[in-house]
Coordinates of C-alpha atoms (C1' of nucleotides) in Angstrom, one line a residue:
Chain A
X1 CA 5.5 21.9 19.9
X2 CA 5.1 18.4 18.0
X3 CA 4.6 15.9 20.4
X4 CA 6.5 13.0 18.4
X5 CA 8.3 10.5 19.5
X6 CA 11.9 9.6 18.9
X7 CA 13.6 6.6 18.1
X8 CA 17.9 7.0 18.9
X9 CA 20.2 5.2 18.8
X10 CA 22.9 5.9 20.9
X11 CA 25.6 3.6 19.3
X12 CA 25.5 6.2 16.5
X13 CA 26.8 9.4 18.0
X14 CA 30.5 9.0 18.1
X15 CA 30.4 8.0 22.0
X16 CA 28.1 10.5 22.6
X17 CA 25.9 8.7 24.9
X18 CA 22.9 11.2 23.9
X19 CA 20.1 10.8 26.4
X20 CA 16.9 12.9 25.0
X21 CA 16.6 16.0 27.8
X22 CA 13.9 18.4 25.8
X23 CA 10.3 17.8 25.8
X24 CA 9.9 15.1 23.0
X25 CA 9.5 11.7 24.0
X26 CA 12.4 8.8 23.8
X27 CA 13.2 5.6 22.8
X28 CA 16.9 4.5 23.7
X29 CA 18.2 1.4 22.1
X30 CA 21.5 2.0 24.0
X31 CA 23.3 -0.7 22.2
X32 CA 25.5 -0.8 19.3
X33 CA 25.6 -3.3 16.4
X34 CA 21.5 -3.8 15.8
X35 CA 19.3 -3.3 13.0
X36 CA 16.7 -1.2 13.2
X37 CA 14.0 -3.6 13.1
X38 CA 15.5 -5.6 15.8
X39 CA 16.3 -2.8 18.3
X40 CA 12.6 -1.4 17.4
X41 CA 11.4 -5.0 18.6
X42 CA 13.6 -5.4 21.4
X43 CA 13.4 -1.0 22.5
X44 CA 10.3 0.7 22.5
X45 CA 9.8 4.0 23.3
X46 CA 9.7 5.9 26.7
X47 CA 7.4 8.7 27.4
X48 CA 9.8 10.7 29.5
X49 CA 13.5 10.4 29.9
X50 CA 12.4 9.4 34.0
X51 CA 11.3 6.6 31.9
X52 CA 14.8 5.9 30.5
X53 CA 15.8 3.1 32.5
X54 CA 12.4 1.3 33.3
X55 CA 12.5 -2.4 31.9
X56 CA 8.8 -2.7 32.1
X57 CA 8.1 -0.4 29.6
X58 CA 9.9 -2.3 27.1
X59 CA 6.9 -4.9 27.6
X60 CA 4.2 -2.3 27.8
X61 CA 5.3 0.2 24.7
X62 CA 5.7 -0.7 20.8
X63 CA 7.5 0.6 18.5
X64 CA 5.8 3.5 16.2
X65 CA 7.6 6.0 14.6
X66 CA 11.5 6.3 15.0
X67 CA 12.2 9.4 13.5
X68 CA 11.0 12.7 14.6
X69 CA 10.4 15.9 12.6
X70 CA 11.3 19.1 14.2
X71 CA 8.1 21.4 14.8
X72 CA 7.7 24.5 12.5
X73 CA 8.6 26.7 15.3
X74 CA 11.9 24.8 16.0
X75 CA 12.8 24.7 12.3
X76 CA 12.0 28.5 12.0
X77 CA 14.5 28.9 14.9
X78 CA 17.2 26.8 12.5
X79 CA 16.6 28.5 9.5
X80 CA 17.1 31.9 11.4
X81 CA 20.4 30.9 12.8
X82 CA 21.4 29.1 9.5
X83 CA 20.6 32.2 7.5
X84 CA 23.0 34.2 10.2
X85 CA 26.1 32.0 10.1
X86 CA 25.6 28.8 8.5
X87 CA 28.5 26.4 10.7
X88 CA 28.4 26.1 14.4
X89 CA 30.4 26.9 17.1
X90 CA 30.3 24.3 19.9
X91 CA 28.7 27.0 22.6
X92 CA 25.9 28.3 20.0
X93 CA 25.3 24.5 19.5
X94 CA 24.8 24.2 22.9
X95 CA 22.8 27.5 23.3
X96 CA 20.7 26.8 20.1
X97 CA 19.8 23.1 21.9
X98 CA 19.2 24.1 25.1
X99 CA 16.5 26.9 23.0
X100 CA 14.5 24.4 20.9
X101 CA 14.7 21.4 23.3
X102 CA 17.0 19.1 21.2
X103 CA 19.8 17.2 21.4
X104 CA 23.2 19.2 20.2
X105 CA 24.0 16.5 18.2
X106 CA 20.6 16.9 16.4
X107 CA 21.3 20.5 16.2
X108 CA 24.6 19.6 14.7
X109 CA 22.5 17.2 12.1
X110 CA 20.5 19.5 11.3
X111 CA 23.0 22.0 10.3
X112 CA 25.0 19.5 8.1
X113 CA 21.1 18.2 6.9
X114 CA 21.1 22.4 5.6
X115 CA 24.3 22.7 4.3
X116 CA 24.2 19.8 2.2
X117 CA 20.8 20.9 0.9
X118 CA 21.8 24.4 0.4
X119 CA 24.8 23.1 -1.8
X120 CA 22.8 21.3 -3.8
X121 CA 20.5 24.4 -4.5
X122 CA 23.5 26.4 -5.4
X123 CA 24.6 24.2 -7.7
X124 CA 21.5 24.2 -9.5
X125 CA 21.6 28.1 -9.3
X126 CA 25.2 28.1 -10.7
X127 CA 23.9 25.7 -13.6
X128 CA 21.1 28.3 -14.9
X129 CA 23.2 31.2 -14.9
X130 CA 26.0 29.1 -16.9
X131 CA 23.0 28.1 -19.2
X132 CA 21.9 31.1 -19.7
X133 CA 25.0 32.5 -20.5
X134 CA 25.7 29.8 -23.2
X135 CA 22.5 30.5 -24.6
X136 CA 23.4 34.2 -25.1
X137 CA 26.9 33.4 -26.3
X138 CA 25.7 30.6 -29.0
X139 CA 23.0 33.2 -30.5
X140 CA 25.8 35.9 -30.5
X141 CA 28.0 33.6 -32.0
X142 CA 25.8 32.2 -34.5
X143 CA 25.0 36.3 -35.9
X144 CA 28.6 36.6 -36.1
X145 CA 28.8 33.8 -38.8
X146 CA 26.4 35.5 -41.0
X147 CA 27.6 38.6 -40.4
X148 CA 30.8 37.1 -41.8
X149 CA 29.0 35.1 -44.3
X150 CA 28.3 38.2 -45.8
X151 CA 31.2 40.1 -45.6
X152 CA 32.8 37.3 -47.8
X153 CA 30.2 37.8 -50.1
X154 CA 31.2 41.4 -50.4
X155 CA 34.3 40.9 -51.1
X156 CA 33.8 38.2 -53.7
X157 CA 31.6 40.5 -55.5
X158 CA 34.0 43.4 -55.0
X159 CA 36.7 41.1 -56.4
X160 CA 34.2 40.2 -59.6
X161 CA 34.5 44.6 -60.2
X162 CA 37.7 45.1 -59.9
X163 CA 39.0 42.0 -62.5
X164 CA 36.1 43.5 -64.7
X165 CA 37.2 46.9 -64.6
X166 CA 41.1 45.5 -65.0
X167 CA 39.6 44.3 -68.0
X168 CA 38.3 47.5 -69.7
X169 CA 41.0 49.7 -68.5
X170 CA 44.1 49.6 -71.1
X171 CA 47.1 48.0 -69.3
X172 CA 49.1 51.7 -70.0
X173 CA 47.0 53.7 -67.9
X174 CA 47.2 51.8 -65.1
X175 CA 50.5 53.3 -64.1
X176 CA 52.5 50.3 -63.8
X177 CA 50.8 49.3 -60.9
X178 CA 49.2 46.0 -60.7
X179 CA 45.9 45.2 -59.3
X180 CA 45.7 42.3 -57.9
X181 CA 42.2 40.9 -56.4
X182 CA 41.6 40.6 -52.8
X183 CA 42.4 37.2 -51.7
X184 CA 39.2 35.1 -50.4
X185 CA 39.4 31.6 -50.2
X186 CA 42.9 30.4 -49.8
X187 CA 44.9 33.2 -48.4
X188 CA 41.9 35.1 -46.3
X189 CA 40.5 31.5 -45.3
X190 CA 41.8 31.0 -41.8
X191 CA 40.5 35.1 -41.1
X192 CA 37.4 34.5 -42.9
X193 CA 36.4 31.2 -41.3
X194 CA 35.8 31.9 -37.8
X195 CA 35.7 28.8 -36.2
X196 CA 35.7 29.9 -32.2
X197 CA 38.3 28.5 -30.5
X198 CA 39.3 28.9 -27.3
X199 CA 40.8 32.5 -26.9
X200 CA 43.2 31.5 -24.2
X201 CA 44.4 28.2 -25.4
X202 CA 46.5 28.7 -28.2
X203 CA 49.7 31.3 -28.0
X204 CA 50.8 33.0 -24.3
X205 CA 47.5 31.6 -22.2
X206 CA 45.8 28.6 -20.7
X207 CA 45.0 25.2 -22.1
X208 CA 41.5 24.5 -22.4
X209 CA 40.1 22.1 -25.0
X210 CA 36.7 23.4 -26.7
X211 CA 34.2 21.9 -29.2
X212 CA 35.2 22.8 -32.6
X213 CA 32.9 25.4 -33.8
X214 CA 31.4 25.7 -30.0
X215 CA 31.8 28.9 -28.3
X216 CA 33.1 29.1 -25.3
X217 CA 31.6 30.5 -22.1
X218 CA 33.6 32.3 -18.7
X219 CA 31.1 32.8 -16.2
X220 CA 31.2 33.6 -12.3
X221 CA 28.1 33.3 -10.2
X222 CA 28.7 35.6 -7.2
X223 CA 27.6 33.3 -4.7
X224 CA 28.7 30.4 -6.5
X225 CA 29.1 27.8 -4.1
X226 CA 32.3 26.7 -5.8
X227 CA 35.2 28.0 -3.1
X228 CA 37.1 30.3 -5.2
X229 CA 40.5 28.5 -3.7
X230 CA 39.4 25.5 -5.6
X231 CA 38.4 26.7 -8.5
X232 CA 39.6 30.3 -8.6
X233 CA 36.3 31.8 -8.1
X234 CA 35.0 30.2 -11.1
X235 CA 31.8 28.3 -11.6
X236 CA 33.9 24.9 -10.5
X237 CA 34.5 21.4 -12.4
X238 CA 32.5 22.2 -15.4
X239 CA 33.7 20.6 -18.9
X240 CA 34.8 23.1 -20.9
X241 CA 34.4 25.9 -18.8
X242 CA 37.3 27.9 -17.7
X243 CA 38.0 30.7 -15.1
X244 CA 39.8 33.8 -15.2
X245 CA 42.5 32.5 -12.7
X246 CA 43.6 29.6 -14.9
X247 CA 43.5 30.5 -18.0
X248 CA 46.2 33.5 -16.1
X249 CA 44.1 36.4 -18.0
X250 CA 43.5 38.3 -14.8
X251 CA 42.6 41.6 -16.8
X252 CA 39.9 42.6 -13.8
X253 CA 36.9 42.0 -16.1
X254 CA 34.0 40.2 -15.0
X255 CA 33.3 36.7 -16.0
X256 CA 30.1 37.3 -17.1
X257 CA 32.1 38.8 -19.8
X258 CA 31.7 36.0 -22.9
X259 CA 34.7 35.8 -25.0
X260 CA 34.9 34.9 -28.3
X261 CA 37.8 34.9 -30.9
X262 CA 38.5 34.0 -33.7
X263 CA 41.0 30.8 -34.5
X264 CA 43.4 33.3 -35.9
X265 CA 43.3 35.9 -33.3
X266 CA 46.6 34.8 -31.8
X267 CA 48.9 33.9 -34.4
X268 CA 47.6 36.5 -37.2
X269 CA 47.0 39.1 -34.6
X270 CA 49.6 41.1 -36.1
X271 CA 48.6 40.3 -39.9
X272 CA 44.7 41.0 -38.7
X273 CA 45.3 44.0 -37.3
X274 CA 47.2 45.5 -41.0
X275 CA 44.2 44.5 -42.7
X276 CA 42.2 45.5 -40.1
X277 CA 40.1 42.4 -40.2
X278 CA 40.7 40.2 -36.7
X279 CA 37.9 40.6 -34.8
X280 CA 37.7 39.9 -30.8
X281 CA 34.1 40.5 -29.3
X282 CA 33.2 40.9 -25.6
X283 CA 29.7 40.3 -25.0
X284 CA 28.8 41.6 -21.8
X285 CA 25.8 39.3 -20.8
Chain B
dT1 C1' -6.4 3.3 0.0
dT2 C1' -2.3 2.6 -2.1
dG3 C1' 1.7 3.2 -4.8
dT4 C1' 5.3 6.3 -5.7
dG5 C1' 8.2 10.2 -5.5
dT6 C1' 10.2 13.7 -2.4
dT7 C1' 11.8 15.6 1.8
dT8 C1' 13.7 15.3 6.3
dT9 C1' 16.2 13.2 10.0
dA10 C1' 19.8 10.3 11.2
dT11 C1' 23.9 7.1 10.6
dT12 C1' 28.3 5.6 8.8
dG13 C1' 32.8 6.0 7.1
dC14 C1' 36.3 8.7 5.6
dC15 C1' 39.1 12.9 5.7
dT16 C1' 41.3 17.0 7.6
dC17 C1' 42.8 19.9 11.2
dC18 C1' 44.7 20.9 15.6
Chain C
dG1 C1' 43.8 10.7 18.6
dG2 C1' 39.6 13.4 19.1
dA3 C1' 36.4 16.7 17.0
dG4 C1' 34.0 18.2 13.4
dG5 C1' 33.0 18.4 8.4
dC6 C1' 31.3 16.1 4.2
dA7 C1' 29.4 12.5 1.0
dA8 C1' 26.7 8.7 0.6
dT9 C1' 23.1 6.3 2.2
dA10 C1' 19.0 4.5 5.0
dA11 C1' 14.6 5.0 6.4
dA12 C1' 10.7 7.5 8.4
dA13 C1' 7.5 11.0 7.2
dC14 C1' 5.0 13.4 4.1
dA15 C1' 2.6 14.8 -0.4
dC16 C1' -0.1 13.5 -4.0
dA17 C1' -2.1 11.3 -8.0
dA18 C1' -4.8 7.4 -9.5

DNA sequence: TTGTGTTTTATTGCCTCC
DNA sequence: GGAGGCAATAAAACACAA
């Protein structure tokens, strides 16, 4: 076990008057109100809590380090309870304590020390797996533009035929009927031109505002620290983001799913689905 | 050795819950 | 109102390059 030596300051534990018990050594500055510097000058550290209350020492001892680091072996201990159940309950405060030689309050400091740092790696977690699955959805996104870059060239070229052949056939044997070309620019524009838009935010669902011509990403990181409560077991406050919950599409698939639609999707669903042209992908990522 | 960036320990203030 | 949680922050301790 380290043999450091503590600086506390006993003003700062809620009225906690915390008196060092384990087998580090002490200082007390048992005062409230005083800079560090100052109390360092004015309390220096005791060897042993016996020493607690002995004004000589203040003479004899100078302040050296006033924070202590836990020993590995303490930390180990932490880590292992952490890793079991990450809050604490007063008695396995108390237990824990009493078992490495600390204070509970330092237990308790510790454990709010680890949450906030465990937060903070989630959160960096929860940002590469959104990354990643933007990455996917932009490439799959961008080979769905030429793949309908080309399918517009086919039917402009089909169109060129079929006026051609209008052409050489004599109107008579045509049987009254009229051929009329396929429409491209104008008419088939809005189903051509797939601009991705959000899926859910035009017609029966959701709200959310997306880049034009940016594809839009749903993901769900299973231990996303986000609290599902608060963001309805979605990835959390990210712009442009949205989870299953709000947008109200709860049909049971995972979020990893990527959506993407096309601007038309909603209000020529119907129209799309005669010509068989609307298209809605699910890229399972 | 020193300057600098990172990590760890601790404090403070505010908020929520009972 | 007290206890406990969290965010923000301070500051010591540490790591490491120059």
């Amino acid at each position: 076990m380290e043999s450091g030596r503590i600086f506390f300051d006993a003003s700062a534990s809620r009225g906690n008057n915390m008196l060092f018990l384990g087998n580090t050594e002490l200082a007390f500055r048992g005062r409230s109100m005083m800079s560090m510097e100052e109390a360092s000058k004015r309390r220096p550290f005791f060897t042993s809590p016996d020493e607690l209350y002995d004004e000589e020492y203040y003479d004899k001892q100078s302040p050296e380090k006033k924070k202590h680091r836990l020993s590995s072996e303490q930390v180990h201990l932490l880590e292992k309870n952490f890793e079991e159940e990450n809050k604490l309950e007063p008695e396995r405060k108390t237990q824990l304590a009493k078992k490495l030689g600390l204070q509970p309050r330092q237990v308790a400091v510790w454990f709010q020390n680890r949450r906030a740092r465990w937060k903070t790696k989630q959160l960096e977690r929860d940002y590469d797996v959104l990354k990643s699955s933007y990455d996917t959805l932009l490439s799959s996104y961008d080979s769905i533009m030429k793949e309908n870059e080309k399918l517009k060239s086919e039917v402009v070229s089909l169109n060129e035929k079929l006026q051609v052949q209008a052409k050489e056939v004599p109107e008579e044997t045509l049987c009254d009927k009229k051929v009329d070309p396929l429409p491209v620019d104008e008419d088939m524009a809005p189903i051509f031109s797939t601009r991705v838009e959000d899926h859910l935010s035009s017609g029966s669902v959701g709200s959310a505002v997306v880049d034009e011509g940016s594809p839009q990403v749903v993901v769900d990181s299973v231990d996303s620290y986000f609290p599902a409560d608060n963001y309805g077991g979605c990835m959390g406050p990210v712009e442009r983001v949205q989870s299953e919950q709000e947008d109200g599409s709860d049909d049971g698939r995972s979020y990893l799913d990527v959506f993407v639609a096309s601007e038309t999707e909603n209000q020529n669903h119907e129209e799309g689905e005669a010509l068989g042209w609307w298209t809605n992908m699910y890229y399972v990522g």
